[in-house]
Coordinates of C-alpha atoms and ligand atoms in Angstrom, one line a residue:
M28 CA 0.0 0.0 0.0
R29 CA 1.1 3.5 -0.8
W30 CA 0.7 6.1 1.9
T31 CA -0.9 8.6 -0.5
Q32 CA -3.4 6.0 -1.7
T33 CA -4.8 5.2 1.7
L34 CA -6.1 7.5 4.4
I35 CA -3.9 8.0 7.5
P36 CA -5.0 11.3 9.0
T37 CA -2.4 11.6 11.8
L38 CA -2.9 14.3 14.4
R39 CA -0.4 16.3 16.5
E40 CA -2.9 16.7 19.3
A41 CA -5.7 14.4 20.4
P42 CA -9.2 15.8 20.6
A43 CA -10.0 17.0 24.1
D44 CA -12.6 14.3 24.8
A45 CA -10.0 11.5 24.5
E46 CA -9.1 10.9 28.1
I47 CA -6.8 7.9 28.1
L48 CA -3.6 7.3 26.2
S49 CA -4.8 4.4 24.0
H50 CA -7.8 6.4 22.9
K51 CA -5.7 9.4 22.1
L52 CA -3.3 7.2 20.1
L53 CA -6.1 5.6 18.2
L54 CA -7.2 9.1 17.0
R55 CA -3.8 10.6 16.6
A56 CA -2.4 7.7 14.6
G57 CA -5.4 8.0 12.2
L58 CA -6.9 4.6 13.1
L59 CA -10.3 5.6 14.3
R60 CA -12.8 8.5 14.1
K61 CA -15.8 9.2 16.3
L62 CA -19.2 9.5 14.8
A63 CA -21.1 10.0 18.1
G64 CA -20.4 9.1 21.7
G65 CA -19.4 5.4 21.8
V66 CA -19.8 5.0 18.1
Y67 CA -16.8 4.9 15.8
T68 CA -15.6 4.5 12.2
F69 CA -12.5 2.4 11.7
L70 CA -10.2 4.0 9.2
P71 CA -8.1 1.8 6.9
L72 CA -5.2 1.1 9.3
G73 CA -7.4 0.6 12.3
L74 CA -9.5 -1.9 10.3
R75 CA -6.4 -3.8 9.3
S76 CA -5.4 -4.3 12.9
L77 CA -8.9 -5.2 13.9
R78 CA -9.1 -7.8 11.2
K79 CA -5.8 -9.3 12.5
V80 CA -7.2 -9.6 16.0
E81 CA -10.3 -11.2 14.6
Q82 CA -8.2 -13.6 12.6
I83 CA -6.2 -14.7 15.6
V84 CA -9.5 -15.2 17.5
R85 CA -11.0 -17.2 14.6
E86 CA -7.9 -19.4 14.2
E87 CA -7.8 -20.2 17.9
M88 CA -11.5 -20.8 18.2
D89 CA -11.4 -23.2 15.2
R90 CA -8.4 -24.9 16.7
A91 CA -10.3 -25.4 20.0
G92 CA -13.1 -27.1 18.0
A93 CA -15.6 -24.3 18.0
V94 CA -17.6 -23.7 14.8
E95 CA -18.4 -20.3 13.4
V96 CA -21.9 -19.0 12.8
L97 CA -23.3 -15.5 12.2
M98 CA -26.4 -14.4 14.1
P99 CA -28.4 -11.3 13.5
A100 CA -28.0 -8.1 15.5
L101 CA -31.7 -7.5 15.2
Q102 CA -33.6 -9.7 17.7
P103 CA -37.3 -10.0 18.5
P104 CA -38.1 -9.0 22.1
D105 CA -40.2 -12.0 22.9
I106 CA -37.2 -14.3 23.1
W107 CA -35.8 -11.9 25.8
Q108 CA -39.1 -12.1 27.6
Q109 CA -38.8 -15.9 27.5
S110 CA -35.4 -15.9 29.1
G111 CA -36.5 -13.3 31.6
R112 CA -33.9 -10.8 30.6
Y113 CA -36.2 -8.3 28.9
E114 CA -36.5 -6.9 32.4
S115 CA -33.2 -7.7 34.0
A116 CA -31.1 -6.4 31.1
R117 CA -33.4 -3.5 30.3
D118 CA -30.8 -0.9 31.1
V119 CA -28.5 -1.9 28.3
L120 CA -31.1 -2.9 25.7
F121 CA -31.4 -0.7 22.6
K122 CA -34.9 -0.8 21.2
V123 CA -36.1 0.1 17.8
R124 CA -39.4 0.1 16.0
D125 CA -40.4 -1.0 12.6
S126 CA -42.9 0.7 10.3
A127 CA -45.7 -1.4 11.8
N128 CA -44.6 0.0 15.2
R129 CA -43.4 -3.4 16.4
E130 CA -40.5 -3.4 18.8
W131 CA -37.1 -5.0 18.0
L132 CA -33.9 -5.2 20.0
L133 CA -30.3 -4.6 18.9
G134 CA -28.6 -7.6 20.5
P135 CA -26.2 -6.9 23.4
T136 CA -25.3 -10.6 23.5
H137 CA -26.8 -13.8 21.9
E138 CA -27.6 -16.4 24.5
E139 CA -31.3 -16.3 23.6
V140 CA -30.7 -16.6 19.8
I141 CA -28.2 -19.5 20.0
T142 CA -30.1 -21.4 22.7
L143 CA -33.2 -21.3 20.4
L144 CA -31.1 -22.5 17.5
A145 CA -29.8 -25.4 19.7
A146 CA -33.4 -26.1 20.8
A147 CA -34.5 -26.5 17.2
E148 CA -31.5 -28.3 15.8
I149 CA -30.0 -30.5 18.5
N150 CA -32.0 -33.4 19.7
S151 CA -29.6 -36.1 20.7
Y152 CA -26.6 -36.7 22.8
R153 CA -24.9 -37.9 19.6
Q154 CA -24.8 -34.3 18.4
L155 CA -23.0 -33.0 21.5
P156 CA -20.7 -31.4 22.5
K157 CA -21.1 -28.4 20.3
N158 CA -19.5 -24.9 20.6
F159 CA -20.8 -22.2 18.3
Y160 CA -19.1 -18.8 18.0
Q161 CA -19.4 -15.6 16.0
I162 CA -17.5 -12.4 15.6
Q163 CA -20.2 -9.8 15.4
V164 CA -21.4 -6.4 16.3
K165 CA -23.1 -5.8 19.7
F166 CA -25.1 -2.9 20.9
R167 CA -25.3 -1.8 24.5
D168 CA -26.9 1.3 25.9
E169 CA -24.0 2.0 28.3
I170 CA -24.7 4.7 30.8
R171 CA -21.3 6.1 30.4
P172 CA -19.7 5.2 27.1
R173 CA -16.1 6.3 27.3
F174 CA -12.4 5.7 26.6
G175 CA -13.1 5.1 22.9
L176 CA -13.4 1.4 22.1
M177 CA -13.1 0.4 25.7
R178 CA -16.7 1.1 26.5
A179 CA -18.7 1.7 23.4
R180 CA -22.3 1.7 22.5
E181 CA -21.6 -0.4 19.4
F182 CA -18.6 -2.8 19.5
I183 CA -17.4 -6.1 18.1
M184 CA -17.4 -9.1 20.3
K185 CA -16.5 -12.7 19.7
D186 CA -19.1 -14.7 21.6
A187 CA -19.1 -18.5 21.9
Y188 CA -21.7 -20.8 23.4
S189 CA -21.0 -24.4 24.3
F190 CA -23.6 -27.2 24.7
D191 CA -22.8 -30.4 26.6
V192 CA -24.5 -33.5 27.9
S193 CA -23.3 -33.1 31.5
D194 CA -21.5 -30.9 34.0
E195 CA -18.3 -32.8 33.6
A196 CA -18.4 -32.5 29.8
A197 CA -19.2 -28.8 30.2
Q198 CA -16.1 -28.4 32.3
V199 CA -14.0 -29.8 29.4
S200 CA -15.5 -27.3 27.0
Y201 CA -14.8 -24.5 29.5
Q202 CA -11.2 -25.5 29.9
K203 CA -10.7 -25.6 26.1
M204 CA -12.0 -22.0 25.9
Y205 CA -9.8 -20.9 28.8
D206 CA -6.8 -22.4 27.0
A207 CA -7.8 -20.8 23.7
Y208 CA -8.1 -17.4 25.4
T209 CA -4.7 -17.7 26.9
R210 CA -3.3 -18.4 23.4
I211 CA -5.4 -15.6 21.7
F212 CA -4.2 -12.8 24.0
A213 CA -0.6 -14.0 23.9
R214 CA -0.7 -14.0 20.1
C215 CA -2.0 -10.5 20.2
G216 CA 1.1 -9.5 22.2
L217 CA -1.0 -8.9 25.3
K218 CA 0.1 -9.8 28.8
T219 CA -3.1 -10.9 30.5
L220 CA -4.0 -12.1 33.9
P221 CA -6.8 -14.6 34.2
V222 CA -8.8 -13.9 37.4
E223 CA -11.6 -15.7 39.2
A224 CA -14.7 -13.7 38.5
D225 CA -18.1 -13.1 40.0
T226 CA -20.7 -15.6 38.8
G227 CA -23.4 -13.2 39.7
V228 CA -26.9 -14.3 40.2
I229 CA -26.3 -17.5 38.3
G230 CA -23.9 -18.7 40.9
G231 CA -21.5 -21.6 40.5
K232 CA -17.7 -21.8 40.6
F233 CA -16.7 -21.3 37.0
S234 CA -16.1 -17.9 35.7
H235 CA -12.8 -16.3 34.8
E236 CA -12.1 -12.9 33.3
F237 CA -9.0 -12.2 31.3
M238 CA -7.5 -8.9 32.5
V239 CA -5.0 -6.6 31.1
P240 CA -3.3 -4.8 34.0
A241 CA -3.6 -1.0 33.3
E242 CA -4.0 2.0 35.5
T243 CA -6.9 3.1 33.2
G244 CA -8.8 -0.1 33.6
E245 CA -12.3 0.0 35.1
N246 CA -11.9 -3.2 37.1
E247 CA -9.8 -3.9 40.2
V248 CA -8.1 -7.3 40.6
V249 CA -6.8 -8.8 43.7
Y250 CA -3.7 -11.0 43.5
C251 CA -0.7 -12.2 45.4
D252 CA 2.9 -12.4 44.1
T253 CA 3.1 -16.2 44.2
G254 CA 0.9 -16.2 41.1
N255 CA -1.4 -18.7 42.7
Y256 CA -4.3 -16.4 43.4
A257 CA -6.0 -13.7 41.3
A258 CA -9.6 -12.6 41.5
N259 CA -11.8 -9.8 40.5
L260 CA -12.3 -7.5 43.5
E261 CA -16.0 -8.3 43.2
K262 CA -15.3 -11.9 43.9
A263 CA -12.0 -11.8 46.0
T264 CA -11.9 -13.2 49.5
S265 CA -9.1 -13.1 52.1
Q266 CA -8.3 -14.4 55.6
G267 CA -10.1 -11.3 56.9
P268 CA -9.3 -7.7 58.0
I269 CA -5.8 -7.0 59.3
T270 CA -7.1 -5.5 62.5
P271 CA -9.0 -8.1 64.4
T272 CA -12.7 -7.6 65.3
P273 CA -13.1 -6.8 69.1
A274 CA -14.3 -10.0 70.8
V275 CA -14.4 -8.9 74.5
S276 CA -17.7 -8.1 76.1
A277 CA -17.5 -4.7 77.8
G278 CA -20.9 -4.6 79.3
A279 CA -23.8 -6.7 80.3
A280 CA -26.1 -4.9 78.0
P281 CA -26.0 -2.3 75.2
E282 CA -25.6 1.2 76.6
R283 CA -27.2 4.2 74.9
F284 CA -25.1 7.3 74.8
P285 CA -25.6 10.8 73.2
T286 CA -23.8 11.5 69.9
P287 CA -25.4 14.8 68.7
G288 CA -24.8 15.5 65.0
V289 CA -22.7 12.3 64.5
V290 CA -23.8 10.6 61.3
T291 CA -20.7 9.0 59.9
I292 CA -18.3 6.3 60.9
E293 CA -15.5 8.8 60.8
A294 CA -17.2 11.3 63.1
L295 CA -17.7 8.6 65.7
A296 CA -14.1 7.5 65.3
S297 CA -12.9 11.0 66.1
A298 CA -12.7 12.9 69.4
P299 CA -14.5 13.0 71.8
Y300 CA -15.9 9.6 71.0
N301 CA -12.8 7.8 69.6
V302 CA -14.6 4.6 68.6
A303 CA -12.3 3.2 66.0
A304 CA -14.0 2.2 62.7
H305 CA -13.4 -1.5 63.2
Q306 CA -15.2 -1.3 66.6
Q307 CA -18.3 0.0 64.9
I308 CA -21.1 -1.9 63.1
K309 CA -22.2 -0.3 59.9
T310 CA -25.9 -0.7 59.1
L311 CA -27.0 -0.4 55.5
I312 CA -30.6 -0.6 54.3
H313 CA -31.5 -1.6 50.7
V314 CA -34.7 -2.2 48.8
V315 CA -34.8 -5.6 47.1
E316 CA -37.9 -6.4 45.0
G317 CA -40.0 -3.9 47.0
K318 CA -38.8 -5.2 50.4
L319 CA -36.3 -3.6 52.8
V320 CA -33.3 -5.6 53.9
I321 CA -30.5 -4.8 56.4
A322 CA -26.8 -5.5 55.7
L323 CA -24.4 -5.2 58.6
L324 CA -20.7 -4.7 58.1
R325 CA -17.8 -3.8 60.2
G326 CA -17.4 0.0 60.2
D327 CA -14.2 0.0 58.3
D328 CA -15.5 -2.3 55.6
Q329 CA -17.3 -1.6 52.3
L330 CA -20.3 -3.6 51.0
N331 CA -19.4 -5.6 48.0
E332 CA -22.4 -5.3 45.8
A333 CA -21.6 -8.2 43.6
K334 CA -21.3 -10.5 46.6
F335 CA -24.5 -9.1 48.0
A336 CA -26.3 -9.6 44.7
G337 CA -25.1 -13.2 44.6
R338 CA -26.5 -13.8 48.1
L339 CA -29.8 -12.1 47.3
G340 CA -30.2 -13.9 44.1
T341 CA -30.9 -10.7 42.2
A342 CA -28.8 -7.8 41.0
T343 CA -31.7 -5.4 41.1
F344 CA -31.5 -3.7 44.4
R345 CA -31.0 -0.1 45.5
A346 CA -30.1 1.8 48.6
A347 CA -33.2 2.8 50.5
T348 CA -34.1 6.5 50.5
A349 CA -33.9 8.6 53.6
E350 CA -37.7 8.7 53.8
E351 CA -38.0 4.9 53.5
I352 CA -35.3 4.5 56.2
L353 CA -37.1 7.0 58.5
E354 CA -40.4 5.2 58.1
A355 CA -38.8 1.8 58.8
T356 CA -36.6 2.7 61.7
G357 CA -37.7 6.0 63.1
A358 CA -34.2 7.4 62.5
H359 CA -32.2 9.0 59.7
P360 CA -29.3 7.3 57.9
G361 CA -26.3 7.7 60.2
S362 CA -28.1 6.7 63.4
L363 CA -29.2 3.2 62.3
G364 CA -28.6 0.0 64.1
A365 CA -29.9 -3.5 64.1
V366 CA -29.9 -4.2 67.8
T367 CA -33.1 -6.2 68.2
S368 CA -34.5 -4.3 71.2
T369 CA -34.3 -1.0 69.3
R370 CA -36.1 -2.1 66.1
T371 CA -39.7 -1.3 65.4
K372 CA -39.9 -3.5 62.4
P373 CA -38.3 -6.9 63.3
E374 CA -39.7 -8.4 60.1
I375 CA -36.9 -6.7 58.1
K376 CA -34.4 -9.4 57.2
V377 CA -30.8 -8.9 58.5
F378 CA -27.7 -10.1 56.6
A379 CA -24.4 -9.8 58.5
D380 CA -20.9 -10.1 57.2
E381 CA -18.9 -13.1 58.5
V382 CA -16.3 -10.8 60.0
L383 CA -18.8 -9.8 62.6
R384 CA -19.3 -13.3 63.9
G385 CA -18.4 -13.3 67.6
A386 CA -17.9 -9.5 67.7
R387 CA -18.4 -8.0 71.2
G388 CA -18.0 -4.6 72.6
M389 CA -19.2 -3.0 69.3
T390 CA -20.8 0.4 68.8
T391 CA -23.7 1.0 66.5
G392 CA -26.6 3.4 65.9
A393 CA -29.5 3.4 68.3
N394 CA -32.2 3.9 65.7
E395 CA -32.7 7.3 67.3
D396 CA -31.2 10.5 65.9
G397 CA -28.3 11.7 68.1
F398 CA -27.7 8.4 69.9
H399 CA -25.6 5.4 69.6
L400 CA -25.3 2.1 71.5
R401 CA -22.0 0.7 72.9
H402 CA -21.2 -2.7 74.4
V403 CA -23.1 -4.4 71.6
D404 CA -22.6 -8.1 71.4
M405 CA -23.4 -9.3 67.9
E406 CA -24.8 -12.7 68.8
R407 CA -26.4 -11.7 72.0
D408 CA -28.0 -8.4 70.9
I409 CA -28.7 -8.8 67.1
R410 CA -30.9 -11.3 65.4
V411 CA -29.0 -12.2 62.3
D412 CA -31.0 -14.0 59.6
E413 CA -28.2 -14.8 57.3
W414 CA -24.4 -14.7 57.7
A415 CA -22.5 -14.1 54.5
D416 CA -19.3 -12.8 53.0
L417 CA -20.4 -9.3 52.0
R418 CA -17.2 -7.3 52.4
T419 CA -14.7 -6.0 49.9
V420 CA -11.2 -7.2 50.4
R421 CA -8.5 -4.7 51.1
A422 CA -4.8 -4.7 50.0
G423 CA -2.5 -6.2 52.6
E424 CA -4.9 -8.8 53.8
L425 CA -3.7 -12.3 53.7
C426 CA -4.5 -14.7 50.8
V427 CA -6.8 -17.6 51.8
S428 CA -4.9 -20.1 49.6
T429 CA -1.3 -18.8 49.9
G430 CA -1.1 -16.8 53.1
Q431 CA 0.7 -14.1 51.3
P432 CA -0.4 -10.4 51.4
L433 CA -2.8 -9.5 48.7
K434 CA -2.3 -6.6 46.3
I435 CA -4.9 -4.7 44.3
R436 CA -4.4 -3.2 40.8
R437 CA -6.5 -1.9 38.1
A438 CA -7.1 -3.8 34.9
I439 CA -9.1 -3.9 31.7
E440 CA -11.4 -6.9 31.2
V441 CA -10.8 -8.2 27.6
G442 CA -12.4 -11.6 27.9
H443 CA -14.8 -13.6 30.0
V444 CA -15.4 -17.4 30.2
F445 CA -18.5 -18.5 32.1
K446 CA -20.1 -21.8 32.9
L447 CA -23.8 -21.0 32.5
G448 CA -25.4 -24.4 33.5
T449 CA -28.9 -25.0 32.4
K450 CA -30.5 -21.6 33.0
Y451 CA -31.0 -20.8 29.3
S452 CA -31.5 -24.3 28.0
E453 CA -34.3 -24.9 30.5
K454 CA -36.0 -21.6 29.8
L455 CA -35.7 -21.8 26.0
G456 CA -36.1 -25.5 25.6
A457 CA -32.7 -26.7 24.5
L458 CA -33.3 -30.3 25.5
F459 CA -31.7 -33.4 24.1
L460 CA -32.3 -37.2 24.5
D461 CA -29.6 -38.9 26.5
E462 CA -28.3 -42.4 26.0
A463 CA -31.1 -43.8 28.1
G464 CA -33.7 -41.8 26.1
A465 CA -34.4 -39.3 28.9
R466 CA -34.9 -35.6 27.9
K467 CA -32.4 -33.3 29.5
P468 CA -31.4 -29.7 29.2
A469 CA -28.0 -29.1 27.6
V470 CA -25.3 -27.8 30.0
M471 CA -24.1 -24.5 28.6
G472 CA -21.1 -22.2 28.8
C473 CA -20.6 -18.8 27.3
Y474 CA -17.4 -17.1 26.3
G475 CA -16.9 -13.5 25.2
I476 CA -14.0 -11.5 23.9
G477 CA -14.3 -7.8 23.4
V478 CA -12.5 -7.7 20.0
T479 CA -12.5 -4.0 19.7
R480 CA -11.6 -3.5 23.3
T481 CA -8.7 -6.0 22.9
L482 CA -7.4 -4.0 20.0
Q483 CA -7.3 -0.8 22.2
A484 CA -5.9 -2.7 25.1
V485 CA -2.9 -3.7 23.0
I486 CA -2.3 0.0 22.4
E487 CA -2.8 0.8 26.1
Q488 CA -0.1 -1.8 26.9
C489 CA 2.3 -1.2 23.9
N490 CA 3.3 2.4 23.5
D491 CA 6.0 4.9 24.3
K492 CA 6.3 8.7 24.2
D493 CA 6.4 8.7 20.3
G494 CA 3.3 6.5 19.7
I495 CA 2.2 2.9 19.3
L496 CA 4.6 -0.1 19.5
W497 CA 2.5 -2.6 17.6
P498 CA 3.3 -6.3 18.2
M499 CA 4.1 -7.7 14.7
S500 CA 1.0 -10.0 14.9
V501 CA -1.5 -7.1 14.9
A502 CA 0.3 -4.2 13.3
P503 CA -1.6 -2.6 10.4
Y504 CA 1.5 -3.1 8.3
Q505 CA 4.6 -5.0 9.3
V506 CA 7.1 -2.7 7.5
C507 CA 7.1 0.9 6.5
I508 CA 9.5 1.9 3.7
T509 CA 10.5 5.5 3.9
P510 CA 12.3 7.0 0.9
L511 CA 13.4 10.5 1.8
N512 CA 13.2 11.7 -1.8
V513 CA 10.1 10.5 -3.6
A514 CA 10.9 11.8 -7.1
A515 CA 10.1 8.9 -9.5
D516 CA 13.6 9.0 -11.0
N517 CA 15.4 9.3 -7.7
P518 CA 17.6 6.2 -7.1
G519 CA 16.4 6.1 -3.5
M520 CA 12.8 6.0 -4.6
K521 CA 13.6 3.4 -7.2
L522 CA 15.2 1.2 -4.6
A523 CA 12.2 1.8 -2.3
E524 CA 9.8 0.6 -5.1
T525 CA 12.0 -2.5 -5.7
L526 CA 12.1 -3.4 -2.0
Y527 CA 8.4 -2.7 -1.7
A528 CA 7.6 -5.1 -4.7
E529 CA 9.9 -7.8 -3.4
L530 CA 8.7 -7.8 0.1
T531 CA 5.1 -7.7 -0.9
A532 CA 5.6 -10.6 -3.3
R533 CA 6.9 -12.6 -0.3
G534 CA 3.8 -11.9 1.7
V535 CA 5.2 -9.1 3.9
E536 CA 2.7 -6.3 4.6
V537 CA 4.4 -3.2 3.5
I538 CA 3.4 0.5 3.4
L539 CA 5.5 2.7 1.2
D540 CA 5.6 6.3 2.5
D541 CA 5.5 8.0 -0.9
R542 CA 4.6 11.4 0.5
D543 CA 6.6 14.4 -0.5
E544 CA 7.2 15.4 3.1
R545 CA 10.2 16.4 5.2
P546 CA 12.0 13.3 6.8
G547 CA 11.1 14.5 10.3
V548 CA 7.4 14.4 9.4
K549 CA 7.6 11.0 7.9
F550 CA 9.6 9.5 10.8
K551 CA 7.3 11.0 13.4
D552 CA 4.3 9.6 11.6
A553 CA 5.8 6.2 11.2
D554 CA 6.7 6.2 15.0
L555 CA 3.2 7.4 15.9
V556 CA 1.4 4.7 13.9
G557 CA 4.0 2.3 15.2
F558 CA 4.9 0.0 12.3
P559 CA 7.2 -2.7 13.8
L560 CA 10.0 -2.1 11.2
R561 CA 11.0 0.9 9.2
V562 CA 13.4 0.9 6.3
S563 CA 14.6 4.3 5.4
I564 CA 16.4 5.2 2.3
G565 CA 18.3 8.5 2.2
E566 CA 21.0 10.0 0.0
K567 CA 23.8 9.6 2.5
S568 CA 23.4 5.9 3.3
L569 CA 22.6 5.2 -0.4
A570 CA 26.0 6.7 -1.3
K571 CA 27.6 4.1 0.9
G572 CA 25.5 1.4 -0.7
E573 CA 23.3 1.1 2.4
V574 CA 19.8 1.5 3.7
E575 CA 18.8 1.9 7.4
I576 CA 16.6 -0.6 9.2
K577 CA 15.0 0.5 12.5
P578 CA 12.7 -1.7 14.6
R579 CA 10.1 0.5 16.3
G580 CA 11.5 1.3 19.7
G581 CA 15.0 0.1 18.8
G582 CA 18.1 1.6 17.2
V583 CA 19.0 2.2 13.6
T584 CA 21.1 -0.4 11.8
P585 CA 22.8 0.3 8.5
V586 CA 22.5 -2.6 6.1
K587 CA 24.0 -3.2 2.7
I588 CA 21.4 -2.8 0.0
E589 CA 21.7 -6.4 -1.1
D590 CA 21.2 -7.6 2.5
A591 CA 18.1 -5.5 3.1
L592 CA 15.5 -8.0 1.7
P593 CA 16.8 -11.0 3.6
R594 CA 17.3 -9.0 6.8
V595 CA 13.7 -7.6 6.8
L596 CA 12.3 -11.0 6.0
G597 CA 14.3 -12.5 8.9
L598 CA 13.2 -9.8 11.3
V599 CA 9.5 -10.3 10.3
Q600 CA 9.7 -14.0 10.7
E601 CA 11.5 -13.8 14.0
S602 CA 9.0 -11.6 15.6
E603 CA 6.1 -13.6 14.2
A604 CA 7.5 -16.8 15.7
R605 CA 7.8 -15.1 19.1
Ligands
ATP7 P1 -18.1 -4.8 31.5 O1 -18.0 -5.4 32.9 O2 -16.8 -4.2 31.0 O3 -19.3 -4.0 31.2 P2 -19.4 -7.2 30.7 O4 -19.2 -8.0 31.8 O5 -20.7 -6.5 30.5 O6 -18.2 -6.1 30.6 P3 -19.6 -9.4 28.8 O7 -21.0 -9.4 28.7 O8 -18.9 -10.5 29.6 O9 -19.1 -8.0 29.4 O10 -18.9 -9.2 27.4 C1 -17.8 -9.9 26.9 C2 -16.7 -8.9 26.6 O11 -17.2 -7.9 25.7 C3 -16.1 -8.2 27.8 O12 -15.1 -9.0 28.4 C4 -15.5 -7.0 27.2 O13 -14.2 -7.2 26.7 C5 -16.4 -6.7 26.0 N1 -17.3 -5.6 26.2 C6 -18.4 -5.6 27.1 N2 -19.0 -4.4 27.0 C7 -18.3 -3.6 26.2 C8 -18.5 -2.3 25.7 N3 -19.5 -1.5 26.1 N4 -17.6 -1.8 24.8 C9 -16.6 -2.6 24.3 N5 -16.4 -3.8 24.8 C10 -17.3 -4.4 25.7
MG8 MG1 -17.9 -9.7 32.2

């Protein structure tokens, strides 16, 4: 490809709304343009890299035994009603109407469509296992589309769905996808960390997210240096808080004391009260399916909403309003407590975090504005309906499996493997006849890769001050030939043309920078776009019978003209093999 023939609108400065480096580089390197918030056009170079990521995904999915299909983006809403997700996923669903005013959905994911296909086409255990995948556009009405392709309204996903005869067989399918993902991201030049992930309302043990460590990531992962434990913060557990929970009873009964104006854990922890946060019980009230529930945590802990949702069996809950709280307790938020003798509505269910088991000498709200209770003994004074792990792990706590201190870092989720079980196959009738002739729901798994997000994650991980450092496998072109004089009869340009033709004929992807621009401009652009190899041809080196080869991010090596072709071929092959 000739530079002047394609479109590479590089920019000196990124538009102001590009917040993170990879988003800036996508725009500055002329790979992507925004049409509207979360909606983008891929320019020629961006598309080439995207196609390469897709191809790697396709090859590894095929290798793992999955078969490619292509499902429609347009979906009828009734199948979402059948699965129960028309309501639960309503926040992300894009809805459109046809000329007869009928509603359609733009698919955010395809469990419904594929499960119905399996219901219609798979009848016997003899047809299983099956794993169908597609690389297709998804639509999600994200509340906050941002960071370019990282969180878009329209994006490309590889989604795969496995169908098996049993749990054990489904486990094999799951492992194949896990292994395929490991290869896919490695081939894209990405360092990823697979982490245990929240299984949400579905429950179960098997869910892993593939994370790219990055400060700009929207997820937090908990890990320890042994490499034997890594989990999403939503899922992570530990041996417990570093400061032990008080366990000594300081009084025979809870004692009410005045705390005028004190409505936060911090205020009670300060003078004149000096009740450390870990000696307090935090009382949170939520509304779950129209009913109030209480969640108790240690004062220095945070409620982990994913864990709470898993325990409640639904992700649709919200914090109660001040009015709802006042009505239910007689006090305002900040003065709440769950001590049984102070409660006017004992029917409200109480969940308590495991860390509070055996806690004594605690302080909590008295359900009366301006008062707290001290000498509270959890098991003596509070009726707990359900104990559960509800807290968010903190850095420094010890790992349950290795005993080492846990660390927390931010990361980008690029892929997700999930054992679904029979939720969808039961609801949508994906049943098969087993060997004994019994009708059974297929055991499913689902596996997603954000293809466009992965592309941007590569840029987020591979860059320097000058621009992108593309791994050879996903670079838009492998080699950029830069003649400094582009006049057709110039010997440098002639040599550039010859090299270009020879490399192209050997299957190397080459872009020839045939622009009549100053060398500085050309070099800057080549670095910004980040082609892995640059061959520059200038008067000076030509006079010595040489050209210059420069790997992106490396130094310049003069090479004899006749050695240029084998040298470039060698470098391309070498980095492809890596
Ligand atoms: P997130 O937690 O980031 O919203 P998710 O859990 O909703 O992601 P999945 O439904 O598991 O995502 O989708 C599979 C993959 O699709 C994700 O791992 C991610 O890489 C990608 N993805 C999800 N939402 C978006 C989006 N709005 N823009 C770009 N990629 C996305
Ligand atoms: Mg996910």
